Coordinates of C-alpha atoms in Angstrom, one line a residue:
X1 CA -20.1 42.0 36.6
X2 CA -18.4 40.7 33.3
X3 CA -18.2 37.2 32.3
X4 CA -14.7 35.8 31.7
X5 CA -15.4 36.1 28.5
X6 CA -16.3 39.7 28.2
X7 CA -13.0 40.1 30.5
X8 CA -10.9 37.7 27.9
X9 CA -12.6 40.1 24.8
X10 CA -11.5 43.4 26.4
X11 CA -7.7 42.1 27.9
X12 CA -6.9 42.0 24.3
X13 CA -8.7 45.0 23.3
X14 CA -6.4 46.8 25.8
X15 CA -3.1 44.9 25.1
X16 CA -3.3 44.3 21.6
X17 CA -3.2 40.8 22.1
X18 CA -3.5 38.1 19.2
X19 CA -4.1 34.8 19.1
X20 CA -1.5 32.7 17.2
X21 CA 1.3 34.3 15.1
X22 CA -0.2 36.4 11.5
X23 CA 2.6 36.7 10.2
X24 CA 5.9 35.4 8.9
X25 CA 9.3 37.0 10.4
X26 CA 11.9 34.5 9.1
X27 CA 14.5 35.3 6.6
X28 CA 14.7 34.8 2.9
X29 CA 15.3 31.2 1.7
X30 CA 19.0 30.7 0.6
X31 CA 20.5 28.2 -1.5
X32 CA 20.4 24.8 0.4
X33 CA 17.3 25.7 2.5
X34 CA 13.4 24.9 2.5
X35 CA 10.9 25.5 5.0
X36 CA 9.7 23.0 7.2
X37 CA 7.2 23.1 10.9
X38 CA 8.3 23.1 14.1
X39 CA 6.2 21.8 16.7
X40 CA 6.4 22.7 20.6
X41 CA 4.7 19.9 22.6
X42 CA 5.4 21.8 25.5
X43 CA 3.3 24.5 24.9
X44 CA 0.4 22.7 23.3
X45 CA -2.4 22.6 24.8
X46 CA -4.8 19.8 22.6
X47 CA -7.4 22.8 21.9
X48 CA -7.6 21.5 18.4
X49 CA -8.0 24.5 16.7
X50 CA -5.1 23.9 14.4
X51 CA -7.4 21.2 12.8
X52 CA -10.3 23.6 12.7
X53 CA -8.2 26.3 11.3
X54 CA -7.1 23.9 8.7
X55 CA -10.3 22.8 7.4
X56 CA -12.1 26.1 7.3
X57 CA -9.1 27.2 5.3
X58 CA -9.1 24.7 2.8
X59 CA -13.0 23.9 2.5
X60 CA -12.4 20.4 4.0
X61 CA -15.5 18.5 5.4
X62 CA -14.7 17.2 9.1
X63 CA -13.6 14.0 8.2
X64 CA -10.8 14.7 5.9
X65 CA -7.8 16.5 8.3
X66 CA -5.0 17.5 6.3
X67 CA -3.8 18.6 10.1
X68 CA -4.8 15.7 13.2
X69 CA -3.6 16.2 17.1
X70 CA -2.5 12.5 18.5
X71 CA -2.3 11.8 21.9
X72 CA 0.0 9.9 24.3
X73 CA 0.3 9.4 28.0
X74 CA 2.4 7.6 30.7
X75 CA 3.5 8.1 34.4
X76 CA 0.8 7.5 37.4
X77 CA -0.6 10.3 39.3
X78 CA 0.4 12.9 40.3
X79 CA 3.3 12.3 38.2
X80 CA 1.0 11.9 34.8
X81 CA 2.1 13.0 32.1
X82 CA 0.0 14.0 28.7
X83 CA 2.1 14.2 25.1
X84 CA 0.0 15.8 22.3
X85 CA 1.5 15.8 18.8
X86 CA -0.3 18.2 16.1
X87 CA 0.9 16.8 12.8
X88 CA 0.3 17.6 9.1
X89 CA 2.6 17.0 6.3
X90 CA 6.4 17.1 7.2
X91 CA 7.6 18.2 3.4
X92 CA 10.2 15.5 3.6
X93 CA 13.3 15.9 1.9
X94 CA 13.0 12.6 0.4
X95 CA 8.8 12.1 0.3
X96 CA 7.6 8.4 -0.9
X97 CA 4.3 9.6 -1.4
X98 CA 6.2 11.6 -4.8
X99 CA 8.6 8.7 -5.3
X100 CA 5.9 6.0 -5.6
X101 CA 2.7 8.2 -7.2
X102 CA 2.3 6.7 -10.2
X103 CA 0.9 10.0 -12.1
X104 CA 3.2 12.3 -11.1
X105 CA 0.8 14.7 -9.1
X106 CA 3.0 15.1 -5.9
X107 CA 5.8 18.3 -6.5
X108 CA 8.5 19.3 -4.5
X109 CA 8.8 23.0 -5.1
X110 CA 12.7 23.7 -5.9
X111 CA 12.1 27.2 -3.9
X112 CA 10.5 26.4 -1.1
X113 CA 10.9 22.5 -0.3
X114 CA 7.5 22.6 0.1
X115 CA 5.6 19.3 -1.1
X116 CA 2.2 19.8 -3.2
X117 CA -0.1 17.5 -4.8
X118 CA -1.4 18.2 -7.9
X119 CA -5.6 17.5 -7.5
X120 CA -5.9 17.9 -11.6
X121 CA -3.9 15.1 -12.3
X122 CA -5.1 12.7 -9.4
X123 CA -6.7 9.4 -10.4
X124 CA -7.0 8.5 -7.1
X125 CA -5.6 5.3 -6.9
X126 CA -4.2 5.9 -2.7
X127 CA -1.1 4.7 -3.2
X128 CA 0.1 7.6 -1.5
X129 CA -1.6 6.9 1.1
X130 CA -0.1 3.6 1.3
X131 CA 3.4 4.6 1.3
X132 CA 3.5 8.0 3.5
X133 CA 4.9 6.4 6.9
X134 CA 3.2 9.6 8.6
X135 CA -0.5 8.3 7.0
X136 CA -1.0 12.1 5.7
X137 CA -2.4 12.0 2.3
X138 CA -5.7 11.5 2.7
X139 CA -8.8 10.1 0.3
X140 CA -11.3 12.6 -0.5
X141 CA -14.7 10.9 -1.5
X142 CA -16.9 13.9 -2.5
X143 CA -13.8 14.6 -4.7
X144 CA -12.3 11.0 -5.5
X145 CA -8.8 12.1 -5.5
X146 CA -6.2 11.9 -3.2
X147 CA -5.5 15.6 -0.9
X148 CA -3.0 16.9 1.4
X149 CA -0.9 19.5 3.3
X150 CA 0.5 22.2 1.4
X151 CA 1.8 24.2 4.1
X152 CA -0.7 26.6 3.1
X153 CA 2.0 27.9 0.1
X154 CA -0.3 30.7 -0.8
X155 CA -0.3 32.5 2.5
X156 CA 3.3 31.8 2.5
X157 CA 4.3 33.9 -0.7
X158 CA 2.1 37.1 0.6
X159 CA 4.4 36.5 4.4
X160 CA 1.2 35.3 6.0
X161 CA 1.8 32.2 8.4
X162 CA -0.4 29.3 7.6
X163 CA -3.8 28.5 8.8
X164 CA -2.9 26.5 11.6
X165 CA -0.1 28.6 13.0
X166 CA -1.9 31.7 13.0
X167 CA -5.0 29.9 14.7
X168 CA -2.5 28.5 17.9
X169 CA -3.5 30.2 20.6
X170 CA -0.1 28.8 22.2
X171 CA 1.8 29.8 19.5
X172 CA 2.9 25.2 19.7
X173 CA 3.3 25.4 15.9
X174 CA 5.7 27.7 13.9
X175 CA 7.4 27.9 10.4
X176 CA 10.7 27.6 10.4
X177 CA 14.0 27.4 7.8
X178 CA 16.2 24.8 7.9
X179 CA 19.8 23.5 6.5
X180 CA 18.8 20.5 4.5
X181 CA 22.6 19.7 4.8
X182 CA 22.8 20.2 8.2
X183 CA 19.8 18.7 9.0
X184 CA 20.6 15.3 7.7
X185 CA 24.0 15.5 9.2
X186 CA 23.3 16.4 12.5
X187 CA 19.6 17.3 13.9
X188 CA 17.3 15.1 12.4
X189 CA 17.9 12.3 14.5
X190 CA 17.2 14.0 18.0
X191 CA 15.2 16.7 16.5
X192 CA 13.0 14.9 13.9
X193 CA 11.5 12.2 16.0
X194 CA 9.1 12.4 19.0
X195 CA 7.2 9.3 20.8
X196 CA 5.3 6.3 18.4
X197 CA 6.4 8.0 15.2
X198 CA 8.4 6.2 12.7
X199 CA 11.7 7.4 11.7
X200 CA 12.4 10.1 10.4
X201 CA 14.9 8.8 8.5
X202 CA 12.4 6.6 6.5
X203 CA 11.6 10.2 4.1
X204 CA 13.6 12.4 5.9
X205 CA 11.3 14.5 7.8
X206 CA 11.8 18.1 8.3
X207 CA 9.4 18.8 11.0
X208 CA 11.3 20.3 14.4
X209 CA 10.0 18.6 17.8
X210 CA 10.2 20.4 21.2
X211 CA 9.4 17.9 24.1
X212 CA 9.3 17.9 27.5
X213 CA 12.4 16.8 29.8
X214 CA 12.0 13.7 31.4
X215 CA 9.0 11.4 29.8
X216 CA 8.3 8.8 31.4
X217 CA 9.6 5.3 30.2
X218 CA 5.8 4.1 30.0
X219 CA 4.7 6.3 27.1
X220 CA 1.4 4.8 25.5
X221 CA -0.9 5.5 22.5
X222 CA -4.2 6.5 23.9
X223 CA -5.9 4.7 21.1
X224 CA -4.0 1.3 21.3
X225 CA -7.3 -0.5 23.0
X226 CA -8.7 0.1 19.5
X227 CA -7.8 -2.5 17.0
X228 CA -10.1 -2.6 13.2
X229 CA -9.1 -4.0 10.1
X230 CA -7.4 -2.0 7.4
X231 CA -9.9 -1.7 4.0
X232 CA -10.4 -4.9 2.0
X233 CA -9.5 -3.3 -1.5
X234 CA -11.4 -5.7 -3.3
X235 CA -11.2 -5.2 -6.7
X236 CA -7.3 -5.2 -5.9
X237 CA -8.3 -8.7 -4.4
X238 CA -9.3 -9.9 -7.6
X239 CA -6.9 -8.4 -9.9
X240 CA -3.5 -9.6 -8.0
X241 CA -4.6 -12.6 -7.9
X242 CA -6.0 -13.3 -11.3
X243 CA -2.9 -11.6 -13.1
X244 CA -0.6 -14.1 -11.2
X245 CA -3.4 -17.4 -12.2
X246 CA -2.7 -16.4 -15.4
X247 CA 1.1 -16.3 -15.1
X248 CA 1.2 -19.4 -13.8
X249 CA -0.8 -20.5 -16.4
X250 CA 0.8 -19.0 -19.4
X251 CA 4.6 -20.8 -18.0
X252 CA 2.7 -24.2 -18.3
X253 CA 1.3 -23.4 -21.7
X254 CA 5.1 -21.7 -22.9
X255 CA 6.5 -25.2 -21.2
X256 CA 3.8 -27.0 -23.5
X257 CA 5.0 -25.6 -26.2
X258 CA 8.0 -26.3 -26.1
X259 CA 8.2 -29.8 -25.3
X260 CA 6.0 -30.2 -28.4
X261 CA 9.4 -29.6 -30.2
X262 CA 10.5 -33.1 -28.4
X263 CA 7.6 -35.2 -29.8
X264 CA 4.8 -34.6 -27.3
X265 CA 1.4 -33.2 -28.0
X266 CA 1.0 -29.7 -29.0
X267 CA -0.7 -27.3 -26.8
X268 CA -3.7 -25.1 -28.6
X269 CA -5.2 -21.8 -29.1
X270 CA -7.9 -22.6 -26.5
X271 CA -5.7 -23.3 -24.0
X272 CA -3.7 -20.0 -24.6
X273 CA -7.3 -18.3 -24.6
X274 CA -8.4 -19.8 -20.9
X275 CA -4.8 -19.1 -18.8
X276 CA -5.1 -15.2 -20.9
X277 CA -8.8 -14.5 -19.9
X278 CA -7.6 -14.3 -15.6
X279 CA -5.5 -11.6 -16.5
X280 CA -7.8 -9.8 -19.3
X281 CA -10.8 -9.8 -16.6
X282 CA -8.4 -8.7 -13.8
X283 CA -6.4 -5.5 -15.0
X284 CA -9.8 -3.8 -16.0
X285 CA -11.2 -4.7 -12.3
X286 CA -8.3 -2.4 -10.6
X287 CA -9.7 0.0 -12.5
X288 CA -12.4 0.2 -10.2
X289 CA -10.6 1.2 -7.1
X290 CA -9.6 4.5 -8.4
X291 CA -11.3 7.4 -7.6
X292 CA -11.1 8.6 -10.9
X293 CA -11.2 4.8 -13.2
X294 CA -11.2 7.0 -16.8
X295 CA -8.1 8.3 -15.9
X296 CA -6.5 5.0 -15.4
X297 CA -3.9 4.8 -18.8
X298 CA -2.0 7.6 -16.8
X299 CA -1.0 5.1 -14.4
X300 CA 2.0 4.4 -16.5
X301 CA 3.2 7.9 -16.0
X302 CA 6.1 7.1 -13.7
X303 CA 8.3 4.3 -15.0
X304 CA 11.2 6.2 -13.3
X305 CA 10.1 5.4 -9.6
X306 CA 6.8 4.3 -9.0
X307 CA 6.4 0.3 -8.7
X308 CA 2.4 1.1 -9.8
X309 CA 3.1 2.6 -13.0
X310 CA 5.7 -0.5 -13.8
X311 CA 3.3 -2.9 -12.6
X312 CA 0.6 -1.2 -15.2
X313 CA 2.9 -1.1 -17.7
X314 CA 4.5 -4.6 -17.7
X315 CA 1.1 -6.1 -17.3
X316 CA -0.5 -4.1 -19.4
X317 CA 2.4 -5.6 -22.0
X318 CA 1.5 -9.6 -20.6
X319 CA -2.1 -9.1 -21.5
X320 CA -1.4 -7.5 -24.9
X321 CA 0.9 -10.5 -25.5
X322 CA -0.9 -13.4 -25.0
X323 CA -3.6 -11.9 -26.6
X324 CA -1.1 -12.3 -29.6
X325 CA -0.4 -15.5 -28.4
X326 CA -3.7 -16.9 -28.9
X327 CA -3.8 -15.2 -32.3
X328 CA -0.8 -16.8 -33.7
X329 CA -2.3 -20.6 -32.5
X330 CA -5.0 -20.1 -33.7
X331 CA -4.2 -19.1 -37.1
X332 CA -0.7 -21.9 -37.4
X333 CA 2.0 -19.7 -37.9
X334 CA 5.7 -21.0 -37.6
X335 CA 6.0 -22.4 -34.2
X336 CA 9.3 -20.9 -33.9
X337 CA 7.4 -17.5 -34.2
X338 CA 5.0 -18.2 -31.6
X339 CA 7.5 -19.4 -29.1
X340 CA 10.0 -16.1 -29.1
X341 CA 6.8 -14.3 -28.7
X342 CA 6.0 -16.4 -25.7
X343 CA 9.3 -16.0 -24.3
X344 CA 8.8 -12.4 -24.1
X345 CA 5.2 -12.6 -23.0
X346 CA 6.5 -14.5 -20.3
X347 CA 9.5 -11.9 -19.3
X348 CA 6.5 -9.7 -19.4
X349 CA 4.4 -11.6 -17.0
X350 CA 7.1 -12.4 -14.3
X351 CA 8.2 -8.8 -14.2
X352 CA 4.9 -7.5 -13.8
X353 CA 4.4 -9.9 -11.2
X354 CA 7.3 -8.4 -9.2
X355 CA 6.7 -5.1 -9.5
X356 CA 2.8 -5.9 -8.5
X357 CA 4.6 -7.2 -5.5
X358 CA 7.2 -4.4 -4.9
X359 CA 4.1 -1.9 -4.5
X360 CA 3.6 -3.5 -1.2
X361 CA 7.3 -3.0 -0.3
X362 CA 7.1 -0.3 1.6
X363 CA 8.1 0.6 4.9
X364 CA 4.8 2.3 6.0
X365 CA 3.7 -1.1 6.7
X366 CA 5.2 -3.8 8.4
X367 CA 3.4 -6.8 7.6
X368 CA 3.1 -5.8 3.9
X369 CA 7.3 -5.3 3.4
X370 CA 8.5 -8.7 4.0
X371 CA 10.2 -10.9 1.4
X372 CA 7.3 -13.7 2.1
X373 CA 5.3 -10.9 0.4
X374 CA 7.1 -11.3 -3.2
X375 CA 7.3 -15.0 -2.4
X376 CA 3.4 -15.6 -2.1
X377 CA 2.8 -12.9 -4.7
X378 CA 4.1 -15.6 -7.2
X379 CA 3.4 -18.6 -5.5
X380 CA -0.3 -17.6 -6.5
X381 CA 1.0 -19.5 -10.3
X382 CA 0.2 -23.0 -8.8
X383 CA -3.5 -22.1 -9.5
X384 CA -3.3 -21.7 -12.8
X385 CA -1.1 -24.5 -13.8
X386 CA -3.9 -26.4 -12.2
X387 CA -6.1 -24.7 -14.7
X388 CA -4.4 -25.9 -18.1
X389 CA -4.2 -29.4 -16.5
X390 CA -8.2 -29.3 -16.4
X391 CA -7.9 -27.5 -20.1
X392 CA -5.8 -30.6 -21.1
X393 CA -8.2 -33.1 -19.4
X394 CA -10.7 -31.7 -21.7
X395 CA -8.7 -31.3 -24.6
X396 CA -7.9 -35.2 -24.4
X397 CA -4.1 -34.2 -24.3
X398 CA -3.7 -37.1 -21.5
X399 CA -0.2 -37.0 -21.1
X400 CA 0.1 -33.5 -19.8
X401 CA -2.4 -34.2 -17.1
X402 CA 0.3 -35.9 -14.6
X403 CA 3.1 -33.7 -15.3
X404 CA 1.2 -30.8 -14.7
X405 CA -1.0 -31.5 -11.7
X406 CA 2.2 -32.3 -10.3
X407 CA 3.6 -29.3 -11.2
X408 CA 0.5 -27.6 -9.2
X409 CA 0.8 -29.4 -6.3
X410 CA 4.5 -28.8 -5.9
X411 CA 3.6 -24.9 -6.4
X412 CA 0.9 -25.7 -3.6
X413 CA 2.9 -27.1 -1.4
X414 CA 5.4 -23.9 -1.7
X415 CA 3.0 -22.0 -1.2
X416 CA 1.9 -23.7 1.6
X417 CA 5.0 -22.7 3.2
X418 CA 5.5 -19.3 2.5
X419 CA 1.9 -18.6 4.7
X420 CA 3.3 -20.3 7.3
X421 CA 6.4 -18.3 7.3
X422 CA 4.1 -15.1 6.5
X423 CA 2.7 -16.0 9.6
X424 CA 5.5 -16.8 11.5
X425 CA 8.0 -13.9 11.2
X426 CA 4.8 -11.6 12.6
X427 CA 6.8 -12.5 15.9
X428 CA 10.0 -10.5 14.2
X429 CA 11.5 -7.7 16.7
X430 CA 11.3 -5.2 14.0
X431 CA 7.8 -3.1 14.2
X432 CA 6.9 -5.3 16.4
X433 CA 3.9 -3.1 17.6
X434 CA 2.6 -3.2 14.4
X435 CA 3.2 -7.0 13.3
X436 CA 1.7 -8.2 16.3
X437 CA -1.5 -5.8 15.7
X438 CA -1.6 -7.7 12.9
X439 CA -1.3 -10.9 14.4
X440 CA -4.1 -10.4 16.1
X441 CA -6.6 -9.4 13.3
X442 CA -5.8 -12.3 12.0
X443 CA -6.2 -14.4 14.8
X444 CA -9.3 -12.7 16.6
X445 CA -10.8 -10.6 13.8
X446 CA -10.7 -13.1 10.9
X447 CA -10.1 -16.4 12.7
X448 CA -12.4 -18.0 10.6
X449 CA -11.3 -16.8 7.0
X450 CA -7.6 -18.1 8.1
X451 CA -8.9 -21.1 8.9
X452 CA -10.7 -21.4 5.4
X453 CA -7.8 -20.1 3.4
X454 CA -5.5 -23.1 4.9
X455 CA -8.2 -25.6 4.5
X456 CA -9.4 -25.0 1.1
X457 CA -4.9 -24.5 0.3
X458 CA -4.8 -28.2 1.8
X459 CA -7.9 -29.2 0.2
X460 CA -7.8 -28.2 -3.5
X461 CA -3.3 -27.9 -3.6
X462 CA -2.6 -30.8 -2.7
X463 CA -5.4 -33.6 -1.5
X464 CA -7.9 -33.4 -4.9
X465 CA -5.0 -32.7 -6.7
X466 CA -3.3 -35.9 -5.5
X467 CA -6.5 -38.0 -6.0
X468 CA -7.1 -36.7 -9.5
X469 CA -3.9 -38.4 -10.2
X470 CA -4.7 -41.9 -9.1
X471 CA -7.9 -41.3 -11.3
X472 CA -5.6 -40.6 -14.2
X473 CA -3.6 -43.9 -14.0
X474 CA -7.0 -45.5 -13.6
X475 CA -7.4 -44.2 -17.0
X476 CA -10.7 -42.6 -15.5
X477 CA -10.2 -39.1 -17.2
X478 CA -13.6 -37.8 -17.3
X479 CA -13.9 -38.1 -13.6
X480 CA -10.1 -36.6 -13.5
X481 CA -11.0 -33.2 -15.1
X482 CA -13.8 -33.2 -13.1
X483 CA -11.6 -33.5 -9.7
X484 CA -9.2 -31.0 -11.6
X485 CA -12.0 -28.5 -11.7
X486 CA -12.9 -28.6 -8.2
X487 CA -9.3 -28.5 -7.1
X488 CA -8.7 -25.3 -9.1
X489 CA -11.8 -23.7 -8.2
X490 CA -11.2 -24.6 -4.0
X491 CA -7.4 -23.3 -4.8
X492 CA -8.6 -19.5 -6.2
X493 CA -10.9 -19.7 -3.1
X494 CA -7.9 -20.2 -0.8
X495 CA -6.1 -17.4 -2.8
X496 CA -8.8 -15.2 -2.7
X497 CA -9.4 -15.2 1.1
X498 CA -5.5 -14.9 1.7
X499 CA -5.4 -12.2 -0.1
X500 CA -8.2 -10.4 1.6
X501 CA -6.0 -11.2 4.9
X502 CA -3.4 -9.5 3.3
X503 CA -5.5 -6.6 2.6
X504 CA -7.5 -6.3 5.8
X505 CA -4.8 -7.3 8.5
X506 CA -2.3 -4.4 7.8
X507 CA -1.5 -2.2 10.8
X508 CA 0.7 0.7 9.0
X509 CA 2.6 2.8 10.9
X510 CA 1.7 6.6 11.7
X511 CA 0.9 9.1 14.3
X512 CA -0.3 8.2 17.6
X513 CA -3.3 8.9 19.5
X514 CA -5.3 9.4 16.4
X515 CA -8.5 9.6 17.8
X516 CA -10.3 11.9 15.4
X517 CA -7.9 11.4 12.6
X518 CA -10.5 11.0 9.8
X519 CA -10.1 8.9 6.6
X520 CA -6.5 8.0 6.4
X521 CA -6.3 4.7 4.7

């Protein structure tokens, strides 16, 4: 008697039966076309081999799935219903992993539509993975780059379907050719979207969706019980917030300056040395989240659209300047000299603050693309005006002490505000799946480091601060700097652990039911 599958092997030894489709049987491309997927969730059956396929076709190790199978359910039994979604890259017509790459190494072939990534020219900095909406660029460790989808191009130009289509037993998942005109005008918007995806209108997807008549109105992730913090990007940690100390710093030295012309005592090449050395240790620092760090001067690549290769550039610029800064102190030349060049340090600085802050602007996650973002992003400057009133403690410049710690505590106070309004517009109606996900890491996963970040903001912003003052008009200025010092050291503390929060409590959007979805970032 035969087992099933000895029967199975000789049914399609006598029909001629295959598995999945081998081939391609679409028509040439014309002008105005590109091919995209189309994906029938009525015919899947979650076998998974689509992923399999996909990885033995590309060499991928298990983790890294250029091609993931989400899961969602709702109804009650008998009237259950299961929704499977097998997803890879959509070739978007308008794809923010190319806009924002700061290298240039995503291409959108003119031919095909299809969207590449160039692994030669990777420095994998994840950006990419960042900005997606879909989370489909992933990080590859063994190869420290950033990979993806390519719709398996190759295959394509000999009119062999890709790996996953021709491994679908179901035939769920085909390649198509679509309009791009009439997509955008009339299908994308009931064709392009299926259950717990973002919009499609966010990159313009491509990707076709069959679904089933009738889900039911309870529809749920399978994996929304499981809730763990985003990665804490460390070295990013650092470097945002010691390029804004130093910007902060730098305005109260240019301010300095300038009120020297006025009669008041002049600020001095030590000073301009201290607020440049948060920014000279913190730019080589990001460095040290790319995959490839030697590669990192081609960051600056993509002026045109990315907001990471403006951020390198302008700060890259700020650092160089008040390097020259320091230089023209420290040898006396014309003050009038030395201030033009710390206007335009200073244009410098505050535009590579912003764009630093636009790279988390992004609509792939919620809690990062809110204006509080930009706000806190600068409000970081308080610290380091705190840091050139200690450096004028110590330089015996005494009447700069009050202005400035006042200054700083004003900054602190501002800042005080924008993380309460960070925290409160979590309850926003907008992604609010998302936003209160992230409420929740921030209140159950990292209750403590909140509570430390507003302590140590109330602590070293505003009450040391404050009694550093009455020590000032007690004429007690030793004990002042030393107060000063504390306050600005408890201040980059607070800073710091915010800006792990920021870091760690980010619920992007994405597919759902991503069990088994690997190393997406």
């Amino acid at each position: 008697m035969q087992t099933p599958l000895e029967s199975f092997i000789d049914h399609k030894a006598d029909t001629g039966m295959q598995c999945g489709s081998y081939s391609i049987d679409i028509p040439p491309l014309k002008e105005g076309q590109q091919y995209r997927f189309h994906f029938d969730a009525v015919a899947c059956v979650g076998c998974r081999c689509c992923e399999v396929a996909c990885n033995e076709q590309n060499n991928n190790p298990a983790d890294i799935k250029w091609r993931r199978v989400g899961e969602m359910e709702g109804g009650e039994f008998p009237a259950f219903t299961q929704l499977l979604n097998s997803m890879s890259c959509n070739h978007c017509i308008d794809p923010e992993c190319l806009k924002g790459c700061p290298t240039n190494s995503y291409i959108k072939i003119d031919k095909t539509g299809i969207v590449v990534h160039d692994d030669d020219t990777c420095i994998g900095c994840q950006y990419c993975t960042w900005n997606c909406p879909y989370g489909v660029p992933v990080f590859h460790e063994e190869r420290n780059i950033v990979t993806k989808c390519h719709m398996c191009h190759e295959r394509l130009d000999e009119g062999q379907s890709p790996a996953c289509v021709q491994a679908c037993p179901a035939g769920a998942i085909e390649i198509e050719v679509v309009n791009v005109e009439e997509w955008l005008a009339r299908d994308i918007d009931e064709q392009a979207n299926m259950p717990f995806l973002p919009d499609a209108r966010i990159t313009n997807s491509t990707t076709r969706y069959t679904l089933p008549d009738n889900l039911p109105k309870d529809m749920k992730e399978v994996d929304e019980h499981i809730l763990k913090p985003a990665h804490k990007e460390i070295p990013l940690v650092f470097m945002t917030v010691l390029t804004q100390i130093s910007l902060g710093g730098f305005l109260a030295l240019f301010l300095g300056d300038f009120m020297s012309l006025f009669g008041f005592e002049h600020t001095n090449w030590i000073m301009a040395l201290i607020v440049m050395l948060p920014a000279a240790i913190g730019l080589p620092l990001s460095a040290l989240h790319l995959g490839r760090p030697f590669l990192a001067m081609t960051a600056m690549k993509n002026i045109k659209t990315s907001w990471l290769s403006r951020e390198a550039l302008a700060l890259g610029l700020f650092s160089g300047l008040m390097s020259l800064v320091v230089v023209l102190y420290f040898f006396e030349l014309p003050q009038f000299l030395r201030l033009f060049v710390e206007i335009v340090t200073l244009v410098a600085g505050l535009y590579g603050i912003y764009a630093q802050s636009m790279i988390y602007r992004i609509k792939a996650r919620p809690s990062w693309d809110r204006v509080t973002t930009n706000y806190k992003f600068f409000g970081v400057a308080y610290v380091g005006v705190f840091l050139l009133a200690f450096m004028s403690s110590l330089s015996n410049i005494h009447e700069a002490i009050i202005p400035l710690t006042t200054m700083g505590m004003l900054g602190a106070v501002a800042q005080l505000f924008f993380s309460y309004e960070d925290i409160r517009t979590l309850d926003a109606k907008e992604n609010a799946y998302q936003l209160q996900r992230t409420k929740r890491l921030l209140n159950e996963n990292f209750a403590k480091v909140k509570k430390v970040r507003f302590l140590t903001l109330l602590a070293g912003g505003i009450v040391l601060p404050l009694f550093s003052l009455v020590l000032v008009s007690g004429s007690l200025y030793g004990f002042a700097a030393f107060i000063l010092f504390i306050a600005t050291i408890t201040a980059l503390v607070s800073e710091l652990a915010d800006r792990f929060l920021f870091y760690t409590t980010v619920v992007p959007l994405g597919m759902a039911g991503g069990f088994f979805v690997g190393k997406q970032r």
